[in-house]
Structure formats: C-alpha cells, structure tokens
Coordinates of C-alpha atoms and ligand atoms in Angstrom, one line a residue:
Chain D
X1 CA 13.1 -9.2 -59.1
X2 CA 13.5 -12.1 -61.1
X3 CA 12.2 -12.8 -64.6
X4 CA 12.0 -15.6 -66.6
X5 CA 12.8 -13.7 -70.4
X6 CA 14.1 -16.5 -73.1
X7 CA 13.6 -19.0 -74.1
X8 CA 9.3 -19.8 -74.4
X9 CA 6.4 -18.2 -76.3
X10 CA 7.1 -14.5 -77.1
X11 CA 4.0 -13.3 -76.4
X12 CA 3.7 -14.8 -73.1
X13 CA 7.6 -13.9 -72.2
X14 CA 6.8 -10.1 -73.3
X15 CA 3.8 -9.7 -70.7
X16 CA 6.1 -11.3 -67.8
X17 CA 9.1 -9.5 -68.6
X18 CA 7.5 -6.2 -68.8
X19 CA 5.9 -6.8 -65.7
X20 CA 8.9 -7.4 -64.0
X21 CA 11.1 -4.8 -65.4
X22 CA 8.2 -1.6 -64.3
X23 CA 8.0 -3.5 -60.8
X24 CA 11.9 -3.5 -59.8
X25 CA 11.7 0.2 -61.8
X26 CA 9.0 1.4 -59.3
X27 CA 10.6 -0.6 -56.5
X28 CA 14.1 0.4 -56.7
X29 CA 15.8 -3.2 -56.4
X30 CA 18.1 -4.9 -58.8
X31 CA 16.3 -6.7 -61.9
X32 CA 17.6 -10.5 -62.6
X33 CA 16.9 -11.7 -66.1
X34 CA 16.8 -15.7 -65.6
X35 CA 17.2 -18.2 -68.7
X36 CA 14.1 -20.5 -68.5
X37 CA 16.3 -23.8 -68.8
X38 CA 18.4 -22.7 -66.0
X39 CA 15.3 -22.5 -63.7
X40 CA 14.2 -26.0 -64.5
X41 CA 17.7 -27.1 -63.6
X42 CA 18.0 -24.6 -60.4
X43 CA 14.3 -26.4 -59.0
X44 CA 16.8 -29.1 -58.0
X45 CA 18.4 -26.5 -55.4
X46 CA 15.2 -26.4 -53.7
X47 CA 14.3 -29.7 -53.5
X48 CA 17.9 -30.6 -52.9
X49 CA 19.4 -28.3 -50.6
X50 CA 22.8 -30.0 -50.7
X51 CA 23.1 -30.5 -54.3
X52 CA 25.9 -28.2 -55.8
X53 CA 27.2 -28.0 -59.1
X54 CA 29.3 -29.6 -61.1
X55 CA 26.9 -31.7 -62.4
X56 CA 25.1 -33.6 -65.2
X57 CA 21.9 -32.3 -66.0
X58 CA 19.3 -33.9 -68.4
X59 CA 16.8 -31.0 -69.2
X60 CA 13.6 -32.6 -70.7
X61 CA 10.5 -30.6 -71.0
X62 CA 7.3 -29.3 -73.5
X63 CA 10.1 -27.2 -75.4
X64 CA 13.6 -28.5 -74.7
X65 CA 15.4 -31.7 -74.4
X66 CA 19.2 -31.3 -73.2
X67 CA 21.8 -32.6 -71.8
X68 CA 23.9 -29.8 -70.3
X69 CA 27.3 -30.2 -67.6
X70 CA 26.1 -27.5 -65.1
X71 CA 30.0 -26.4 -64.2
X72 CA 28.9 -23.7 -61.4
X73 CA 25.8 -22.3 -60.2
X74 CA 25.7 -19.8 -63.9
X75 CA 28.1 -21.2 -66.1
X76 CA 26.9 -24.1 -68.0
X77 CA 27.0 -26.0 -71.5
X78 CA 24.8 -28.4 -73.6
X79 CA 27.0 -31.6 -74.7
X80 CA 24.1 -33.0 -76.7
X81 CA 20.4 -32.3 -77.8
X82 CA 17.3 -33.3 -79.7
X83 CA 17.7 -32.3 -83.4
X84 CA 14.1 -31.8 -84.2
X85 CA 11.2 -32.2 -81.6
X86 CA 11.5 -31.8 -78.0
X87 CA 11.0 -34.8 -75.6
X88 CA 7.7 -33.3 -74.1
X89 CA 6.5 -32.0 -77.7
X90 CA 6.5 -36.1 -78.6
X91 CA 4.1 -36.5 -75.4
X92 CA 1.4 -33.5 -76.3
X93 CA 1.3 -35.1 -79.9
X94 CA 0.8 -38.6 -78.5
X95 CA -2.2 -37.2 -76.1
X96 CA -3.6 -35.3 -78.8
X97 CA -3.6 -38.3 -81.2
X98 CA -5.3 -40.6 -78.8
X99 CA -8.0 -37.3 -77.7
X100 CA -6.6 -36.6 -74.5
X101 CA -7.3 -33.1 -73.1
X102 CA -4.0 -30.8 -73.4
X103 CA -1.8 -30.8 -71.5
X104 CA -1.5 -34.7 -71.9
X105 CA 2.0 -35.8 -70.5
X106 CA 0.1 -37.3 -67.3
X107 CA -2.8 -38.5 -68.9
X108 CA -0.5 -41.0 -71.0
X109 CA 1.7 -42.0 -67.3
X110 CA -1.7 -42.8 -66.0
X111 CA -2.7 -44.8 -68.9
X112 CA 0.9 -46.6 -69.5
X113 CA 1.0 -47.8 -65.8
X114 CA -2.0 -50.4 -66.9
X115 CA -0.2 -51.0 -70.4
X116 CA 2.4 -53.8 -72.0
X117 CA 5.4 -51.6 -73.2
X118 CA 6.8 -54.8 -74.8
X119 CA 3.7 -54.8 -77.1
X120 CA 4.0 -52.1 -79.9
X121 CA 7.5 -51.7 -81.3
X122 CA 8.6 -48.1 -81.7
X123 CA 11.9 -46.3 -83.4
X124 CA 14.8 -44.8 -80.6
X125 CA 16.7 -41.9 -81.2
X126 CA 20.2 -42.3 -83.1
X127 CA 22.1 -39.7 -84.4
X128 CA 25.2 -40.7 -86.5
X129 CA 28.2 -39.6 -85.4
X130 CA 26.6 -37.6 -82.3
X131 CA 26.0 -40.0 -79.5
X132 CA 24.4 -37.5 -77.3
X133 CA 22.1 -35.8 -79.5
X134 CA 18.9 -37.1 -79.8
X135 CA 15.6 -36.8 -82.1
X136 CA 12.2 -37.6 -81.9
X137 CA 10.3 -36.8 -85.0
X138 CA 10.9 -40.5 -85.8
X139 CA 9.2 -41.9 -82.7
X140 CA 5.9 -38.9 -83.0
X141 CA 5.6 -40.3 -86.6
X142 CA 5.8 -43.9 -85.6
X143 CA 3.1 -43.4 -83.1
X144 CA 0.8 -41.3 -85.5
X145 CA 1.1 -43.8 -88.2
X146 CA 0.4 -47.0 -85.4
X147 CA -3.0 -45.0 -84.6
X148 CA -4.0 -43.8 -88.4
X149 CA -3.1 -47.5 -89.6
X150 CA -5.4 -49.2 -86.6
X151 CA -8.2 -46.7 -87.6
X152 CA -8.2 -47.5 -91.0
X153 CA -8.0 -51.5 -91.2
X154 CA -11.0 -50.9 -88.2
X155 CA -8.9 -52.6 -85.3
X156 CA -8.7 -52.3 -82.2
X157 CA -6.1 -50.4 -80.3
X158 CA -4.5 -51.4 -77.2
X159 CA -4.0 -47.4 -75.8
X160 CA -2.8 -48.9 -72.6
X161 CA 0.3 -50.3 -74.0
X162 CA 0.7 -48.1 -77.1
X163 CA 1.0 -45.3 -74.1
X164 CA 3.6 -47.7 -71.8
X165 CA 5.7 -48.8 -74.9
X166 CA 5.8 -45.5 -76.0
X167 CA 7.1 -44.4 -72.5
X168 CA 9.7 -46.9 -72.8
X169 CA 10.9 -45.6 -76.1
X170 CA 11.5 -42.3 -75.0
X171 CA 12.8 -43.5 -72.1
X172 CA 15.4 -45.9 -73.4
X173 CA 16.5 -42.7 -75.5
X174 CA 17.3 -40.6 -72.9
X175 CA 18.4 -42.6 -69.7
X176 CA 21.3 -44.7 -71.3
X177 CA 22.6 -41.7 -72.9
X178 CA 22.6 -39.6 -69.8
X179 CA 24.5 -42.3 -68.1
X180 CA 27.0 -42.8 -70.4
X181 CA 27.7 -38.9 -70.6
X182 CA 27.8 -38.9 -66.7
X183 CA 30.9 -41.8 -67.5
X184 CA 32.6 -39.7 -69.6
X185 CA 32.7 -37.0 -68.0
X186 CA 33.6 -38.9 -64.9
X187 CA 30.3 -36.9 -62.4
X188 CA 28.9 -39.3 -59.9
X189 CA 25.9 -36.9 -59.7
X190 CA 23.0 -36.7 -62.3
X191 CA 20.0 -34.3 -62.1
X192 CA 16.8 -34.2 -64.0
X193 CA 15.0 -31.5 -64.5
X194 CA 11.6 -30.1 -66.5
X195 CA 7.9 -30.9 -67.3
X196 CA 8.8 -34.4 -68.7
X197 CA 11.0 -35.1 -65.1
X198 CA 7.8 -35.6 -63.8
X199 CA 6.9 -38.7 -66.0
X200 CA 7.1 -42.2 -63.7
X201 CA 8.7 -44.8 -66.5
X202 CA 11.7 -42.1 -66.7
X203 CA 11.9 -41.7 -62.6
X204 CA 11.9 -45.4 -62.7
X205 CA 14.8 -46.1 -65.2
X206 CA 16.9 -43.2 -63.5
X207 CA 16.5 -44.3 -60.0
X208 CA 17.2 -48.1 -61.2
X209 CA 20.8 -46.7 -63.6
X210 CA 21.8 -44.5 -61.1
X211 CA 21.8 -47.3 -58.3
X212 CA 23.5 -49.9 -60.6
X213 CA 26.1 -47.3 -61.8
X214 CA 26.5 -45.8 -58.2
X215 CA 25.3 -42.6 -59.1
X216 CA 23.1 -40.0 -56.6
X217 CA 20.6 -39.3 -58.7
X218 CA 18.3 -36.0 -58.5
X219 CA 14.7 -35.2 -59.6
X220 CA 12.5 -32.5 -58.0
X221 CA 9.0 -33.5 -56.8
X222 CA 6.4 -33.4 -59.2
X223 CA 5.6 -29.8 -58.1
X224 CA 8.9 -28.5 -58.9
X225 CA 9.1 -30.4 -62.2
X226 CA 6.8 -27.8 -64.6
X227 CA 7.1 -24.2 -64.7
X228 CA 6.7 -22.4 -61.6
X229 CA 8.1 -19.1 -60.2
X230 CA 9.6 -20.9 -57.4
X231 CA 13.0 -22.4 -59.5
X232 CA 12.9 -18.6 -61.7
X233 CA 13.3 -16.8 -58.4
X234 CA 16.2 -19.6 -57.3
X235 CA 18.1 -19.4 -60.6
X236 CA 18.0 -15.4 -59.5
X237 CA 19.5 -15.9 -56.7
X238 CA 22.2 -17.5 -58.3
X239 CA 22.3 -15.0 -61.1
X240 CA 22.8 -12.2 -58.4
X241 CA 25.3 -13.5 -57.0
X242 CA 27.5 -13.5 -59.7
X243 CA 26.6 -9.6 -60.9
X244 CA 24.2 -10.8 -63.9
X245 CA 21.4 -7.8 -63.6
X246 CA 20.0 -5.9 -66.1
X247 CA 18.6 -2.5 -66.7
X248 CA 15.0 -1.4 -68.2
X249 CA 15.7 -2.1 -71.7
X250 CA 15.9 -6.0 -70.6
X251 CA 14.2 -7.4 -74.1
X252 CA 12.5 -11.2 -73.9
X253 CA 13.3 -13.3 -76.2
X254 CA 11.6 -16.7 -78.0
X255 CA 15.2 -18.4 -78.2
X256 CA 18.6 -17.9 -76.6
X257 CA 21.4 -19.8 -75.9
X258 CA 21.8 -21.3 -72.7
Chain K
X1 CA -2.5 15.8 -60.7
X2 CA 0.3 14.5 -62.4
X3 CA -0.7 11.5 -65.4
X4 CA 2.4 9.7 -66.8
X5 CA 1.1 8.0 -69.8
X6 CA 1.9 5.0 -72.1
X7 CA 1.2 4.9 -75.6
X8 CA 2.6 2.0 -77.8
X9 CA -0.4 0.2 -79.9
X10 CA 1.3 0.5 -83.3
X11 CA 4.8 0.8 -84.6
X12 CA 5.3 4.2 -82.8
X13 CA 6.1 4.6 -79.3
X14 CA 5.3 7.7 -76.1
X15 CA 5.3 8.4 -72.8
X16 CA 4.1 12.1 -71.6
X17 CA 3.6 13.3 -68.2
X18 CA 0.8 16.0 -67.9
X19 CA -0.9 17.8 -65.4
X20 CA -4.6 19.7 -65.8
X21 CA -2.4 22.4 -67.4
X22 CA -1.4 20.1 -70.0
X23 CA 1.7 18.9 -71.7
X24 CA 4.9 18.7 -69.2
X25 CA 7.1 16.5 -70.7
X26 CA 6.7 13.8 -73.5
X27 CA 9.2 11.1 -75.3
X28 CA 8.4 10.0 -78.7
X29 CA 10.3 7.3 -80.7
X30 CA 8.7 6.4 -84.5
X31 CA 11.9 4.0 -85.3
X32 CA 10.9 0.0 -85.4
X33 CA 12.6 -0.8 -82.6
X34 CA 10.5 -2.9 -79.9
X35 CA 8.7 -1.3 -77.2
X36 CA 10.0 -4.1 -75.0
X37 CA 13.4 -2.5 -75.2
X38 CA 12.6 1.4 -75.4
X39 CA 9.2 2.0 -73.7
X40 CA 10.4 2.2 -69.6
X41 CA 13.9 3.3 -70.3
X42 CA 11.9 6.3 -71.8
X43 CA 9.8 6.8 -69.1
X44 CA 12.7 6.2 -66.7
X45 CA 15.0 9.2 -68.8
X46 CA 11.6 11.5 -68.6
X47 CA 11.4 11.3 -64.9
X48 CA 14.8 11.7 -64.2
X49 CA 15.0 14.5 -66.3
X50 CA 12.1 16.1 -64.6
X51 CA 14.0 15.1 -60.8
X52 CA 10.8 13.4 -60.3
X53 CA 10.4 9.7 -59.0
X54 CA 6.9 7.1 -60.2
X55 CA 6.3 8.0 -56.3
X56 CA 5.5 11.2 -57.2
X57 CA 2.9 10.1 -59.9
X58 CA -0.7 10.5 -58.7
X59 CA -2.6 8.2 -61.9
X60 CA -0.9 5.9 -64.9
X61 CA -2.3 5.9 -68.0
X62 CA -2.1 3.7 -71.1
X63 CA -3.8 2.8 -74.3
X64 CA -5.3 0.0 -74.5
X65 CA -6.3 -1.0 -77.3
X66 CA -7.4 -1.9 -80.1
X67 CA -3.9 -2.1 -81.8
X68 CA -1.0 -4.6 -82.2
X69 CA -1.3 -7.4 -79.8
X70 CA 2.4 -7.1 -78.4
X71 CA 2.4 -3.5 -78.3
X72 CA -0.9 -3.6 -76.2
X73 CA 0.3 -6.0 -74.2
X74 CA 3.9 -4.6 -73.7
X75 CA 2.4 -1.5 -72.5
X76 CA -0.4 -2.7 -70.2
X77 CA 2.1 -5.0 -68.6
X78 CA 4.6 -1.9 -68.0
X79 CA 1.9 -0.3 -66.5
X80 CA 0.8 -2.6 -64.5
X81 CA 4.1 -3.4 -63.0
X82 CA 4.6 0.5 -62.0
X83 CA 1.1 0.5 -61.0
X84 CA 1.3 -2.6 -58.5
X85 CA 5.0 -1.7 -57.5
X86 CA 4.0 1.6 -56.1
X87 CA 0.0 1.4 -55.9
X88 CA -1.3 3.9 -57.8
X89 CA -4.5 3.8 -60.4
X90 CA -4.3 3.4 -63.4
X91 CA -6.8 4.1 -66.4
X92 CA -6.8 2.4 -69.7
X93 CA -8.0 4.5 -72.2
X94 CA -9.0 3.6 -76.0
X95 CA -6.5 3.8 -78.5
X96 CA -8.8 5.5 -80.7
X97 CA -9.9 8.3 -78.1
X98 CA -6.6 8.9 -77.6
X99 CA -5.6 9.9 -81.0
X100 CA -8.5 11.5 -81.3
X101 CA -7.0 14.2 -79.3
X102 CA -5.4 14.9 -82.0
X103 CA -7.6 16.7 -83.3
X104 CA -7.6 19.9 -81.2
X105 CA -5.8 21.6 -84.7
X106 CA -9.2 20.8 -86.4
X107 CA -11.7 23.2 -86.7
X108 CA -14.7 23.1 -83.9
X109 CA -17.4 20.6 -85.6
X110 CA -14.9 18.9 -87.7
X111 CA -15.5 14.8 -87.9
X112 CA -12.6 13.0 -86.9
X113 CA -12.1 9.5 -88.0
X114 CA -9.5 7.4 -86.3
X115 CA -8.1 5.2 -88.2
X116 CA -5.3 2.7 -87.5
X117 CA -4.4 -0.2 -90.2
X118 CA -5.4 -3.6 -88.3
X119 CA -4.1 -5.4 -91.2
X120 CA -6.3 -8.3 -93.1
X121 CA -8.0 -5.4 -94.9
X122 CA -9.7 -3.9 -92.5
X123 CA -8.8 0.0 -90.3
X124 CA -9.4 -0.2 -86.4
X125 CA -11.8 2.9 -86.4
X126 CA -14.3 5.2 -84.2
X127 CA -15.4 8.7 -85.6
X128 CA -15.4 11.9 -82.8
X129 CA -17.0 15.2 -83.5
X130 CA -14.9 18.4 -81.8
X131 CA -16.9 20.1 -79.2
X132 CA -15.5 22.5 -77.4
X133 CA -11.9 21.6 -77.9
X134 CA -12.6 18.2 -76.7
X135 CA -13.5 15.2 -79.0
X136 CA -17.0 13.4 -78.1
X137 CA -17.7 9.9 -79.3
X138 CA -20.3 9.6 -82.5
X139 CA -19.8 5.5 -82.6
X140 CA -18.3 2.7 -80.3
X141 CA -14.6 0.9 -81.5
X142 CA -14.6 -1.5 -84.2
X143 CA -12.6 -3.1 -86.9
X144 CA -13.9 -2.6 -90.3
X145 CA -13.0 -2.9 -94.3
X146 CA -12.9 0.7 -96.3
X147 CA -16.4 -0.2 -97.9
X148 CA -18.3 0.1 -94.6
X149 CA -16.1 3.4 -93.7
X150 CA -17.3 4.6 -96.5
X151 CA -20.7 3.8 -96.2
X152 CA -21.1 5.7 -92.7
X153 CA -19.4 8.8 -93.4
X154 CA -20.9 9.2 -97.0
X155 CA -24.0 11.5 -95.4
X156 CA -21.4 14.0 -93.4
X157 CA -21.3 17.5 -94.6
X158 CA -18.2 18.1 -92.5
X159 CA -14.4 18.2 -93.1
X160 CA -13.4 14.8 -92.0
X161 CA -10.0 15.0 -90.2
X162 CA -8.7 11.5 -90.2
X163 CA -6.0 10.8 -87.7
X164 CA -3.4 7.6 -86.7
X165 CA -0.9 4.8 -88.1
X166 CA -3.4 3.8 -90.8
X167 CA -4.4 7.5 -91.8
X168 CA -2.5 8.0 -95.0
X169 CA -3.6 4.3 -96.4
X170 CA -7.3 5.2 -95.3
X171 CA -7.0 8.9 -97.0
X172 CA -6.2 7.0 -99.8
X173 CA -8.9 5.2 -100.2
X174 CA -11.2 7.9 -98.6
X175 CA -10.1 10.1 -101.8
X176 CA -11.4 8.4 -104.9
X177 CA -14.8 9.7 -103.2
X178 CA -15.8 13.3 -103.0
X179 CA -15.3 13.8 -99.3
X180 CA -13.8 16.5 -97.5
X181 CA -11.2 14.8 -96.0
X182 CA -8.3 16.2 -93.8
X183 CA -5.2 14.6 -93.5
X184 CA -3.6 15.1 -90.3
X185 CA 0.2 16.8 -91.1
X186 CA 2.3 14.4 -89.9
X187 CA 3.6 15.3 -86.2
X188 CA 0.1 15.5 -85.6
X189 CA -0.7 11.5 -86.9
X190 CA 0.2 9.1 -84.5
X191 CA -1.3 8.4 -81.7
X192 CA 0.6 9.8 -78.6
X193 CA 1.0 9.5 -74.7
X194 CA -0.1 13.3 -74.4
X195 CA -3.5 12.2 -75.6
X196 CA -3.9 9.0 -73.6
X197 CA -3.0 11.8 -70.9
X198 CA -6.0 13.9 -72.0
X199 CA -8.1 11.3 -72.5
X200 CA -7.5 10.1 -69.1
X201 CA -8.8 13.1 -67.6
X202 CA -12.2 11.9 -68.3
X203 CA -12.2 8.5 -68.1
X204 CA -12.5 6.4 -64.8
X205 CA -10.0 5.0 -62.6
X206 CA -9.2 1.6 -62.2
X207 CA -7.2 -0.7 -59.6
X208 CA -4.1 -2.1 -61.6
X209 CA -6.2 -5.9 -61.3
X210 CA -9.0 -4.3 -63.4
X211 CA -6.9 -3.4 -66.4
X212 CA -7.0 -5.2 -69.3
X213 CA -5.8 -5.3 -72.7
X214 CA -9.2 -4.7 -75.3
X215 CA -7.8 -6.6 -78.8
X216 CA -11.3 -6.2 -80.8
X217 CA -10.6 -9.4 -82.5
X218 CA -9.2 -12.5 -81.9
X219 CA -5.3 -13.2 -81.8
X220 CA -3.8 -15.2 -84.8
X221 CA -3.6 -18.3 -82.9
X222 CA -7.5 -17.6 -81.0
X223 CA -8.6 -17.5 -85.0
X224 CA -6.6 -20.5 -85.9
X225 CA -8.1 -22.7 -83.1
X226 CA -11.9 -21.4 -84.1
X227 CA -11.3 -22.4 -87.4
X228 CA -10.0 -25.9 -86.3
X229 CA -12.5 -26.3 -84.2
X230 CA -15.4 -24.8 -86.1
X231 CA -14.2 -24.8 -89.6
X232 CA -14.2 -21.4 -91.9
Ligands
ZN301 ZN1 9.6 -24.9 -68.9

C-alpha cells in the first residue's frame, strides 16, 4: 500500500494517509510512504518503460518547480529551484486574472495556441549567482500589472497573446536552464515531469533542445502529467524495493525534503 | 459483539473495544501530539494486547463530529481504511452523544450539556437528560455563543452536569449565573472511545461509503471563499 504523505495540502494529505495506513493495518501488507515529487518523476517509468535513472529531471507543477539529478530509482537531489512561486502557481494566477475557471493551466495552452508570444514583453527568471534557481513572482506581477494597467486606461487586451507570450516566458526560463544542467552534468537523458509537463509551448521547446543538443528527451502523456495514483503506486514500487516502509505512526506532512 | 471505537475530535485521543458487557479495553492519550501519529498504533497495541486481530471486530465506530476538522477527519479516514480493508460496518456517532455518556456518574434526571470549545466564541453543544442510565437527546447539535446557552438552560430546575474539552471555559461562564451546574471531575471530561462504543449500540450501521465527517460549520478556507464570493 502506497501513499502519497508530503509534500501537498495537510488536510488533504492527512485523509489519504490515514486511509492508507488502517488499510495495509487491516490487510496485513507492508505500508510504502511515497514523496509526492518522486511520483511525478516515477510517471515517466510508466510511460517509459525503458527509462532508468541517472537522469535529469525538471519537476514543474501547481506546487513545485525543480530541477533534481535522479541518481537511482530513491536517491535523488535538487541542483536548483524557484525561490518564491512555483511554475504552475504563475499559471493559476494568470487564469484567475483573465476569469478563467480554476484549474486554468489548459485554458491558457488553448488560448496561447491562437496568440503572438512576440507581442507583450515579460520579465525571465535570473537569480544572481545561482544559475539554476529560478523565480517567478516577477513574471505573476508583470502579468497582473499588464491586465490592471489595460483595465484602467480602458484598452483593449489582446488575451490570446498575453497567454502565448506568457508561455514563452516561462518557458524560455526553464528549458535553457534544464539543458545547460544536463551539460554540466554530462546526462544525455532529460525527463519532465508534473502538472505544468503537460503545457504544449514547453513540450515544444523541449522536444526542439533536446533534438539540437542530442538529447532523448522524456515527458509522460498528458494523463500521467497531474496527480494520479498510478506514478504514487510506481514510486512504491521503487521505494519497496530498497526497504523504505513504514509502520502505523507514518505522519503526513505539508513539506519535506525530497 | 465486539465495537472497537475511535474517538479523536479535540486535542485528546481513544480507542476502546467493548462488548454489550461494557468496557474491555481502552487507550487514552491527552498529550498534543497528532492523532495522525498515535491514533492506529493505539489501536494496533490494544489488539495485540488483547491477542485479537481487526478480523475479529464485528462493528467500527468513530466520532464524527462536530469537532476539529483534522481530528475528525484523521479519525474517519482510520476508520474507513480498517472498515474497507476488512469489510465490516461502521457507525459514526455524534461527538456530543458520545461524551454524553459521560454522564452515567450524574444523578438520574440530571441535564447534561455538552460542551466542546469550537473556537470563534462559540461551544459545539447538545443538552441530554439521564434516563435510565442512558442519555436521551433534548435538542439537535449546534454551534453556539455562551449567550444563547444561557438563554436555553435558564428555565431548568436541574443540576446541569456539563461535560467535554470546552467544559471548564463553559462552567465558567455558566457560573456568574445562579445555575446548578456540575462540573464533570476531570477523568470523567473528555470525550472518550468507550462512549462512542456506547453510543454505538443504538445508533444505525452504516457501509464504510456512507460515513462522513459532520463539521457543523464551514472549514476556514469554505468561510474564506463565501466571504470572497459573497462579501461579509
Ligand atoms: Zn502534484
């Protein structure tokens, strides 16, 4: 019985990891505590049977936004990360703003596809000093200001390409940087994973860097992209393999290390 | 028939396994710590103890609610998990029934008021009347402020015997008026997993799918998003 028990929202963590801990109780059978960034990352397994770690893994979704070197199957470590917002947060915010119905990510895809992303000019992510950690408060702000200051002086606002440009911006923030960690660190294998994986500009750019670098690039279907069971009970697998159960005083938790 | 019950609504935490005899065994922990991390290992000590497996269980019983939200939900997801693990019923009884159990040391006829503190100046309450042993309902559950508690149990000529987390703040306030008010020594306060035991007894059974949590108000972030929506 795996669980999904940290990171995520405490009150919804609690319910599933009390669940889970009374069911392989009552059942007898060993109880797997799974970290929720590990099963974004483990969906590629199932889409991608032959994948195996080492790897570079950009983790992008409603809560997270990571770049982590997946050295085996368990072991694994963030090189860089955003500093304030999450990658996904900056899409819910950019829905919300423009009175799309939560959750939003896809409603701004669909509207960017028919957009110019040349046309608004938005901040990118730069940390000094830390090339591979990212932010994106910059970029939400940017984007709520463009829509406050269009309301105001009464004009008009082209949502199609404040959607695409904005896809480019976060886009451009996280594709040259994952591709420059995979150089560093010398992997010729990059995977994508999380809610945000699921977005087409950033399938796009990845599919085009990878080629032009030589890379084999991997992103689950869309179906595999936001949370699901399915990549929890992979990651267990994993997890069980290498001993890491737990007993009935497993606890969730809102945040934990990966 | 043998009832292993869950009780963790407020800061303290039970489990008790009864039969129509009564009491068997029961676990009680008053200390803070989550019932995420102590509730099943408790339950888990108490039937190894006994040499008796969940198999062996005939009904599962819990509070719940009204009380904290993660407490109620921590133990209605326990439940459920033993519940749909092994398939046996369950029965979700009220907080507030439950503790009124605790007032089998109270005279026949006495009132008691359940009280727990559901924060934002208001108790979680229902008021019982002893009959027979047993405790029988004089009003449904509800959250209300002191002055409305007040109000209904100004007219009773009866010792009130007032019972649960909240019950020392509410005999507080209860004793700058001329009632008869009880307070419930301490061991006999909190609300326990014997009396969601007892209380099951008379309650109906339900398939794990039909138990639910019963909050009486709206969550923190429900409350926030009504206001949003529909102002103050
Ligand atoms: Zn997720």
């Amino acid at each position: 019985m795996a669980v999904s028990y940290a990171p995520g929202l405490i009150g919804a963590v609690l319910v599933g990891v009390n669940f889970a801990k009374s069911a392989a109780f009552a059942l007898g059978i060993p109880l797997i505590p799974v970290h929720h960034i590990k099963g974004h990352i483990a969906a590629n397994y199932i889409a991608f049977p032959e994948l195996e770690p080492p790897f570079l893994c950009l983790a992008i979704s409603g809560g997270n936004t990571m770049l982590v070197d997946v050295r085996t199957y368990t072991e694994m470590k963030i090189i860089g990360e955003t500093r304030d917002d999450a990658a996904g947060e900056c899409f819910e915010k950019t829905a919300r703003i423009l009175g799309m119905p939560y959750p939003g990510g896809k409603h701004v895809d669909a509207l960017a596809q028919k957009g110019d992303d040349q046309k608004y000019t938005l901040p990118h992510s730069l940390i000094e000093g830390s090339p591979y950690d990212m932010s994106f408060s910059g970029l939400k702000t940017a984007v709520v200001n463009l829509v406050h200051n269009a309301e105001q002086k009464g004009e008009a606002l082209d949502r199609e390409s404040l959607c695409a440009s904005f896809c480019r911006a976060v886009s451009e923030s996280l594709v040259p940087r994952t591709m420059a960690l995979a150089r560093e660190l010398g992997y010729k294998k990059i995977a994508v994973a999380g809610g945000v994986a699921a977005n087409s500009r950033i399938r796009k750019d990845f599919c085009t860097a990878a080629e032009k670098d030589g890379v084999t690039l991997y992103i689950p279907p869309l179906s595999l992209c936001g949370d699901n069971a399915a990549m929890i009970g992979c990651q267990g697998y994993y997890e069980y393999l290498a001993g890491n159960t737990a007993g009935s005083d497993l606890n969730a938790y809102a945040n934990m290390e990966l | 028939m043998l009832i292993l019950g869950f009780e963790s609504s407020a800061k303290s935490a039970s489990v008790a396994l009864c039969d129509e005899n009564g009491l068997i065994s029961q676990y009680f922990q008053n200390s803070g710590l989550t019932h995420s991390r102590t509730l099943l290992p408790m339950a888990e000590d108490m039937l190894k103890n006994l040499g008796l497996t969940i198999g062996d269980i005939d009904l599962i019983a819990v509070s719940c609610g009204p009380g904290s939200f993660t407490g109620v939900r921590i133990g209605v997801s326990v439940v459920k998990g033993l519940a749909w693990a092994c398939d046996k019923p369950v029965c979700g009884v009220s907080t507030l029934l439950a503790m009124a159990y605790n007032g089998v040391c109270a005279h026949e006829g006495s009132i008691i008021c359940c009280v727990m503190d559901a924060r934002r100046e208001q108790f979680y309450n229902a008021l019982f009347i002893m009959r027979d042993g047993i405790p029988v309902r004089l009003c449904e559950d509800r959250a209300i402020g002191a002055d409305k508690l007040v109000e209904d149990i100004k007219n009773i000529n009866k010792p009130i015997f007032i019972v649960g987390d909240g019950a020392s703040l509410c005999y507080n306030t209860l004793n700058n008026f001329e009632f008869r008010t009880v307070l419930a020594p301490e061991p006999m306060r909190y609300q326990t997993a014997w009396g969601v035991c007892m209380a099951a007894r008379r309650e109906p059974q339900q398939s794990v799918h039909e138990l639910l949590p019963v909050y009486l108000r709206l969550s923190q972030a429900e409350r926030e998003r009504q206001e949003r929506i529909f102002g103050k």
